[in-house]
XYZ file of C-alpha atoms in Angstrom:
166
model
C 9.154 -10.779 -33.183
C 8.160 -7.178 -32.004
C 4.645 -8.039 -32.230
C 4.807 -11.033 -30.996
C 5.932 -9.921 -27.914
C 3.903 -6.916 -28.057
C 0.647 -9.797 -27.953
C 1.938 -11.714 -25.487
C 2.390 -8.746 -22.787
C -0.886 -7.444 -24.025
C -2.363 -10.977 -22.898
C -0.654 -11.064 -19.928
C -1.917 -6.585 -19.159
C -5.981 -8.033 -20.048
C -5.438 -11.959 -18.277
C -4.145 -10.390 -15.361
C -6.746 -7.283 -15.457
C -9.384 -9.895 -15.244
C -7.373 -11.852 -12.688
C -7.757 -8.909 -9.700
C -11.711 -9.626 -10.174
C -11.222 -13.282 -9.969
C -8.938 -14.135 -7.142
C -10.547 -14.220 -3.942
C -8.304 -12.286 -2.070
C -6.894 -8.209 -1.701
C -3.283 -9.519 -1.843
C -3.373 -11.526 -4.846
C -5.494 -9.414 -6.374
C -2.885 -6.050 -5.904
C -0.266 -8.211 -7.095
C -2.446 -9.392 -10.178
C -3.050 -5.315 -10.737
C 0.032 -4.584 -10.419
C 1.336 -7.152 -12.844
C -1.387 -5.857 -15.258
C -0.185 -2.088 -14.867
C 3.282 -3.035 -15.364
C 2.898 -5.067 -18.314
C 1.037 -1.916 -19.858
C 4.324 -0.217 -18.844
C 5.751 -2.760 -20.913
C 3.714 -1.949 -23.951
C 4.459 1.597 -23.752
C 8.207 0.642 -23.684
C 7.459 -1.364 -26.752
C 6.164 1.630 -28.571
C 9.354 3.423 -28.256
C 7.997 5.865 -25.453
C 11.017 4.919 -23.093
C 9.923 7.874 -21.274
C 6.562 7.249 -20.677
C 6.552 3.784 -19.805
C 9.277 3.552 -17.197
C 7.092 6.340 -15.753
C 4.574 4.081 -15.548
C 5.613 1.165 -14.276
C 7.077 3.338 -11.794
C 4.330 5.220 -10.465
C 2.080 1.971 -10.859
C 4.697 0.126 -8.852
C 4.679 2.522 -6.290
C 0.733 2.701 -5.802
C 0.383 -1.025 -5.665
C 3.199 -0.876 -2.831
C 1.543 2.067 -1.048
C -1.935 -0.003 -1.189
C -0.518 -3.319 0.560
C 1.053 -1.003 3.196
C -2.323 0.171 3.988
C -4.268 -2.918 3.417
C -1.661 -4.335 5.727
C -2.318 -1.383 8.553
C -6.281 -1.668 8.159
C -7.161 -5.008 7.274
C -8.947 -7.241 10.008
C -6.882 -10.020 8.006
C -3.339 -8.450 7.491
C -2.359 -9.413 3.627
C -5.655 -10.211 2.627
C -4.944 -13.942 2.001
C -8.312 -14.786 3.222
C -10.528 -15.560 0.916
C -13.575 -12.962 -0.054
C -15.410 -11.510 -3.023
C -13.587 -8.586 -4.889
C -17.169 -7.739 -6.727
C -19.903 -5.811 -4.631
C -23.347 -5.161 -6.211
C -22.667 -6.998 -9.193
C -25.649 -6.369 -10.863
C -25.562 -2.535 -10.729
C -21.438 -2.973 -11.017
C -23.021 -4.375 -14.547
C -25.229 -2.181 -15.655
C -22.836 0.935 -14.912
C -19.823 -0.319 -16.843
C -21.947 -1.292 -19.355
C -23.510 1.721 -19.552
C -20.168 3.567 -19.819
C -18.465 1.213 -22.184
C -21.532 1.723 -24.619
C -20.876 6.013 -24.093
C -17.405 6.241 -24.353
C -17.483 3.851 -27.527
C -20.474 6.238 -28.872
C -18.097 8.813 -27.948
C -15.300 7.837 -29.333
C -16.650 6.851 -32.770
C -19.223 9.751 -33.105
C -16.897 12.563 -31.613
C -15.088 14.574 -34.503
C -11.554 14.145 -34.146
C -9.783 17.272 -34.070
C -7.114 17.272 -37.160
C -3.376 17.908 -36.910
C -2.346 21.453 -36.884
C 1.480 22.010 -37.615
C 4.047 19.552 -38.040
C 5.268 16.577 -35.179
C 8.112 17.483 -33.221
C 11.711 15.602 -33.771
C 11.715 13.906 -30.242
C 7.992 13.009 -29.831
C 8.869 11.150 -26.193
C 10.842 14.235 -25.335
C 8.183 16.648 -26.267
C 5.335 14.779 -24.493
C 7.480 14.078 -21.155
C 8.069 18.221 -21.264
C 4.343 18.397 -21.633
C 3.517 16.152 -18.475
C 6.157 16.769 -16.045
C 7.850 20.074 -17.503
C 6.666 22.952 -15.486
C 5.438 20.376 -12.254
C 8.891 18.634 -11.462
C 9.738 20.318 -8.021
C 5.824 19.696 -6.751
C 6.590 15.632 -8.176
C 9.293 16.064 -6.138
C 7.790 17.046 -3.261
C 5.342 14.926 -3.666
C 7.507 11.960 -3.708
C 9.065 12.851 -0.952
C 5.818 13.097 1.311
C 4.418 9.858 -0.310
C 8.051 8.127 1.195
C 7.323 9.753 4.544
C 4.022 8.465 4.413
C 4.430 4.895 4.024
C 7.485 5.020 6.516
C 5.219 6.589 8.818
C 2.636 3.641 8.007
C 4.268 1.316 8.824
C 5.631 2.428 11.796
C 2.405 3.325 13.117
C 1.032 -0.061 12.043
C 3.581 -2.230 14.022
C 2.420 -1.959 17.822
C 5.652 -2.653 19.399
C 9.244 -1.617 18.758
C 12.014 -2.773 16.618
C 13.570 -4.477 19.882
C 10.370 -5.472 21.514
C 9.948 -9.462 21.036
């Protein structure tokens, strides 16, 4: 049942992935990124990385709301639902990601993998979460709190009359 549902939101991470280069619009595809970001969240979640993945979905969540604030504020066509092409320069779009698939495959199979030195630790999630955020939690923090200011700030700045202006 695990991994069967483990599949299915890996389908849903790669269908939706290919889904922000398909639609023909920025809104659908942030919300089709988004989807695909949180349904790698999922997958982390899945693994038994509680830590990690609510992380994710949570930062990923935020970034896809932070982009449709801007692409509100900047956009000729506010939400993007017009239609356009999400692909410029296809041909040398291509050739570069082909290019760096074919590398970082080389890389990864011809690379020698560093071995394990010392044993696991009890709480692997716990350990790792130490390792990302340990020493930087006040500057998250702070950082979070400027991002919030930021979009407030947005989208105050993007609306060109008042709250009571009609």
């Amino acid at each position: 049942m695990s991994l069967l549902l483990f599949a299915v939101v890996g389908l849903v991470a790669v269908a939706s992935g290919i889904a922000v280069f398909v639609v023909d619009s920025m809104a659908r595809a942030t919300f089709a990124l988004a989807l695909s970001f949180v349904a790698v969240g999922v997958e982390i979640l899945l693994l038994d990385l509680a830590y990690l993945g609510v992380i994710t979905i949570l930062m990923m969540v935020m970034e896809m709301a932070i982009m449709a604030v801007f692409m509100v504020m900047y956009m000729m066509n506010p939400a993007g639902l017009m239609p356009m092409s999400m692909m410029h320069n296809k041909r040398g779009a291509l050739i570069i990601s082909s290019a760096a698939f074919v590398v970082l495959a080389a890389g990864s199979l011809l690379v020698p993998w560093p071995s394990r030195s010392g044993s696991a630790p009890p709480d692997l999630t716990r350990a790792v979460g130490d390792a990302i955020m340990g020493s930087k939690m006040l500057v998250m923090i702070a950082v979070s709190a400027v991002l919030f200011a930021t979009m407030v700030s947005a989208i105050v700045l993007a609306t060109a009359r008042g709250r009571y202006d009609s």
